[in-house]
Amino acid sequence: MARTYGLRKRVLVTGGAGFLGSHLCERLIADGCDVLCVDNFYTGTKDNVAHLIGSPHFELMRHDVTFPLYVEVDEIYNLACPAAPVHYQHDPVQTTKTSVHGAINMLGLAKRLRARILQASTSEVYGDPSVHPQREDYWGHVNPIGVRACYDEGKRCAETLFFDYHRQHRLDIKVARIFNTYGPRVHPNDGRVVSGFIVQALRDEPITVFGEGRQTRSFCYVSDLIEGLVRLMASPEGFTGPVNLGNPGEFTILELAHKVIALTGSSSQVVYRPLPADDPMQRRPDIALAQRELGWTPAVPLEEGLARTIAYFRPLIQR
Ligand code: NAD
Ligand code: UDP
């Protein structure tokens, strides 16, 4: 229930200085909201939101969501969590704490405020899926003790907490299962495949394909993903999700490597490296639920999104 006396909705974005969070803050301000961006700058940076600092409708707060937060807002987007495998595996205990304690703290805040709260969950809850494409009613195939478990199981537990707060405290929740998303401001050195390949190609360095490159991913451009999150937050109270948000176009990692080489005009060669442990072999969202309930379908094809992302990285790399 909004307690705002002004006309602007007050929105909290945790992880707001990260890749997705910074685009979301930008979008919410453009939509006329007052945005409180909370981040501990573990993987995000002030640079990502520097252009918003100075706006009377933007506030940046350094805070770790594993500690309680007392603020007054009308809506909460909970995005705080490192998303790239090298980042979330760097301090796996902290990753689980961020997902689990972070969810408890943000749900407690939402409960006190009776605020609507959205969780940025992930396709990783499906693990290395035995059902393809992945639908929301698939329970997943996750190794609970592997190197990816701190992230996968942390996000699964966060979903559990969201649904228990919904059932036990009638909290108004939304859960988005986000599939691989890319675009400007994705961290250049976090090992995620799209940014990694683009940076390697722009430097004419070898493109490191893990395994034989036959594993697949579906890549969603950031503007499409943000539109999906905003639509989900605005959806009727009865619709909680979980709902898949991603682009159903599916490509092998080797196909991606060749597309990046072609679009950058690079002289890079593909080199093969060992496949990391528990690396999912295939991933593609079934987005029928998002299409039906949110009227949402991604609009940016891979080539176009890659071209925009390359245009963002080119001046950074050639500086
Ligand atoms: P990112 O690493 O760029 O952003 C995460 C942000 O959270 C960073 O700014 C980081 O500093 C902040 N953060 C981390 N731990 C924190 C803590 N304890 N307290 C406060 N802030 C903290 O990653 P992203 O790609 O923008 O991902 C955002 C969210 O979306 C994450 O929850 C991630 O799990 C989810 N997600 C992203 C993708 C994707 O492909 N980008 C896919 C699935 C899910
Ligand atoms: N990958 C790769 N080379 C790289 C980085 C990643 O072949 O330099 C592969 C990785 O093994 C995985 C896919 O690309 O199969 C996507 O990896 P990413 O870390 O971006 O995200 P994931 O979907 O695995 O969380």
Short mmCIF file of N, CA, C and O in Angstrom, two decimals, residues 235-280:
data_model
loop_
_atom_site.label_atom_id
_atom_site.label_comp_id
_atom_site.label_asym_id
_atom_site.label_seq_id
_atom_site.Cartn_x
_atom_site.Cartn_y
_atom_site.Cartn_z
N SER A 235 2.21 -6.31 -12.82
CA SER A 235 1.15 -7.30 -13.11
C SER A 235 0.18 -7.41 -11.93
O SER A 235 0.51 -7.03 -10.81
N PRO A 236 -1.05 -7.93 -12.16
CA PRO A 236 -2.05 -8.01 -11.10
C PRO A 236 -1.55 -8.79 -9.89
O PRO A 236 -0.72 -9.70 -10.02
N GLU A 237 -2.07 -8.46 -8.70
CA GLU A 237 -1.56 -9.02 -7.44
C GLU A 237 -1.58 -10.54 -7.42
O GLU A 237 -0.68 -11.17 -6.88
N GLY A 238 -2.56 -11.15 -8.06
CA GLY A 238 -2.66 -12.61 -8.02
C GLY A 238 -1.53 -13.32 -8.76
O GLY A 238 -1.29 -14.51 -8.54
N PHE A 239 -0.84 -12.61 -9.64
CA PHE A 239 0.21 -13.26 -10.43
C PHE A 239 1.55 -13.12 -9.73
O PHE A 239 2.13 -12.04 -9.67
N THR A 240 2.07 -14.23 -9.21
CA THR A 240 3.34 -14.20 -8.46
C THR A 240 4.52 -14.65 -9.31
O THR A 240 5.67 -14.40 -8.97
N GLY A 241 4.27 -15.38 -10.42
CA GLY A 241 5.33 -16.15 -11.04
C GLY A 241 5.52 -17.42 -10.23
O GLY A 241 4.60 -17.78 -9.46
N PRO A 242 6.67 -18.10 -10.31
CA PRO A 242 7.85 -17.70 -11.08
C PRO A 242 7.58 -17.68 -12.58
O PRO A 242 6.83 -18.51 -13.08
N VAL A 243 8.21 -16.70 -13.22
CA VAL A 243 8.03 -16.57 -14.66
C VAL A 243 9.40 -16.44 -15.34
O VAL A 243 10.26 -15.68 -14.87
N ASN A 244 9.59 -17.21 -16.40
CA ASN A 244 10.84 -17.13 -17.16
C ASN A 244 10.90 -15.83 -17.94
O ASN A 244 9.94 -15.46 -18.62
N LEU A 245 12.05 -15.14 -17.86
CA LEU A 245 12.31 -13.98 -18.72
C LEU A 245 13.62 -14.24 -19.44
O LEU A 245 14.69 -14.35 -18.81
N GLY A 246 13.54 -14.38 -20.74
CA GLY A 246 14.74 -14.65 -21.52
C GLY A 246 14.35 -14.70 -22.99
O GLY A 246 13.17 -14.70 -23.33
N ASN A 247 15.37 -14.76 -23.83
CA ASN A 247 15.13 -14.82 -25.27
C ASN A 247 15.20 -16.28 -25.71
O ASN A 247 16.22 -16.93 -25.48
N PRO A 248 14.14 -16.82 -26.31
CA PRO A 248 14.15 -18.25 -26.65
C PRO A 248 15.09 -18.64 -27.80
O PRO A 248 15.29 -19.83 -28.04
N GLY A 249 15.70 -17.66 -28.47
CA GLY A 249 16.70 -18.00 -29.50
C GLY A 249 17.84 -18.76 -28.82
O GLY A 249 18.39 -18.29 -27.84
N GLU A 250 18.18 -19.95 -29.34
CA GLU A 250 19.19 -20.79 -28.67
C GLU A 250 20.40 -20.97 -29.58
O GLU A 250 20.25 -21.29 -30.76
N PHE A 251 21.60 -20.76 -29.04
CA PHE A 251 22.83 -20.84 -29.83
C PHE A 251 23.87 -21.66 -29.08
O PHE A 251 23.93 -21.60 -27.85
N THR A 252 24.70 -22.39 -29.83
CA THR A 252 25.83 -23.03 -29.17
C THR A 252 26.87 -21.94 -28.88
O THR A 252 26.88 -20.88 -29.53
N ILE A 253 27.75 -22.24 -27.93
CA ILE A 253 28.79 -21.27 -27.57
C ILE A 253 29.75 -21.07 -28.76
O ILE A 253 30.24 -19.97 -28.98
N LEU A 254 29.94 -22.13 -29.54
CA LEU A 254 30.80 -21.99 -30.73
C LEU A 254 30.15 -21.05 -31.76
O LEU A 254 30.82 -20.20 -32.36
N GLU A 255 28.84 -21.19 -31.95
CA GLU A 255 28.13 -20.25 -32.85
C GLU A 255 28.30 -18.82 -32.37
O GLU A 255 28.54 -17.90 -33.17
N LEU A 256 28.17 -18.63 -31.06
CA LEU A 256 28.33 -17.28 -30.51
C LEU A 256 29.73 -16.75 -30.82
O LEU A 256 29.89 -15.59 -31.24
N ALA A 257 30.75 -17.59 -30.62
CA ALA A 257 32.13 -17.17 -30.87
C ALA A 257 32.27 -16.68 -32.31
O ALA A 257 32.86 -15.62 -32.57
N HIS A 258 31.72 -17.44 -33.27
CA HIS A 258 31.86 -17.05 -34.68
C HIS A 258 31.08 -15.78 -35.00
O HIS A 258 31.53 -14.95 -35.79
N LYS A 259 29.93 -15.61 -34.38
CA LYS A 259 29.17 -14.37 -34.61
C LYS A 259 29.95 -13.16 -34.09
O LYS A 259 30.00 -12.12 -34.75
N VAL A 260 30.57 -13.30 -32.92
CA VAL A 260 31.31 -12.18 -32.35
C VAL A 260 32.52 -11.85 -33.22
O VAL A 260 32.82 -10.68 -33.49
N ILE A 261 33.20 -12.89 -33.70
CA ILE A 261 34.36 -12.65 -34.57
C ILE A 261 33.92 -11.90 -35.84
O ILE A 261 34.52 -10.91 -36.25
N ALA A 262 32.80 -12.35 -36.42
CA ALA A 262 32.32 -11.72 -37.67
C ALA A 262 31.90 -10.27 -37.41
O ALA A 262 32.26 -9.36 -38.18
N LEU A 263 31.16 -10.03 -36.33
CA LEU A 263 30.62 -8.69 -36.09
C LEU A 263 31.70 -7.69 -35.67
O LEU A 263 31.55 -6.48 -35.88
N THR A 264 32.78 -8.17 -35.06
CA THR A 264 33.86 -7.25 -34.65
C THR A 264 34.89 -7.10 -35.77
O THR A 264 35.74 -6.21 -35.71
N GLY A 265 34.85 -7.99 -36.77
CA GLY A 265 35.88 -7.96 -37.82
C GLY A 265 37.24 -8.34 -37.24
O GLY A 265 38.28 -7.85 -37.69
N SER A 266 37.25 -9.21 -36.25
CA SER A 266 38.47 -9.55 -35.53
C SER A 266 39.29 -10.63 -36.26
O SER A 266 38.75 -11.42 -37.03
N SER A 267 40.58 -10.65 -35.95
CA SER A 267 41.43 -11.72 -36.49
C SER A 267 41.62 -12.84 -35.46
O SER A 267 42.46 -13.72 -35.63
N SER A 268 40.83 -12.80 -34.39
CA SER A 268 40.95 -13.82 -33.32
C SER A 268 40.65 -15.21 -33.85
O SER A 268 39.82 -15.39 -34.73
N GLN A 269 41.33 -16.19 -33.23
CA GLN A 269 41.06 -17.61 -33.51
C GLN A 269 40.39 -18.22 -32.29
O GLN A 269 40.62 -17.78 -31.16
N VAL A 270 39.57 -19.25 -32.54
CA VAL A 270 38.95 -19.97 -31.42
C VAL A 270 39.97 -20.93 -30.81
O VAL A 270 40.66 -21.64 -31.55
N VAL A 271 40.09 -20.93 -29.48
CA VAL A 271 40.90 -21.95 -28.79
C VAL A 271 39.98 -22.66 -27.79
O VAL A 271 39.01 -22.08 -27.31
N TYR A 272 40.29 -23.93 -27.52
CA TYR A 272 39.41 -24.72 -26.66
C TYR A 272 40.04 -24.91 -25.28
O TYR A 272 41.23 -25.17 -25.18
N ARG A 273 39.24 -24.73 -24.24
CA ARG A 273 39.68 -24.87 -22.85
C ARG A 273 38.75 -25.87 -22.15
O ARG A 273 37.62 -26.07 -22.59
N PRO A 274 39.21 -26.48 -21.04
CA PRO A 274 38.36 -27.48 -20.36
C PRO A 274 37.02 -26.88 -19.91
O PRO A 274 36.96 -25.72 -19.50
N LEU A 275 35.99 -27.72 -20.00
CA LEU A 275 34.66 -27.29 -19.57
C LEU A 275 34.64 -27.20 -18.04
O LEU A 275 35.03 -28.15 -17.36
N PRO A 276 34.19 -26.08 -17.47
CA PRO A 276 34.13 -25.99 -15.99
C PRO A 276 33.14 -27.00 -15.42
O PRO A 276 32.22 -27.46 -16.11
N ALA A 277 33.33 -27.34 -14.14
CA ALA A 277 32.46 -28.32 -13.47
C ALA A 277 31.01 -27.86 -13.48
O ALA A 277 30.72 -26.67 -13.30
N ASP A 278 30.12 -28.84 -13.71
CA ASP A 278 28.66 -28.62 -13.62
C ASP A 278 28.14 -27.59 -14.62
O ASP A 278 27.07 -27.00 -14.41
N ASP A 279 28.88 -27.34 -15.69
CA ASP A 279 28.44 -26.36 -16.70
C ASP A 279 27.20 -26.93 -17.42
O ASP A 279 27.29 -27.98 -18.05
N PRO A 280 26.04 -26.26 -17.33
CA PRO A 280 24.84 -26.81 -17.98
C PRO A 280 25.03 -26.98 -19.49
O PRO A 280 25.60 -26.11 -20.14
#
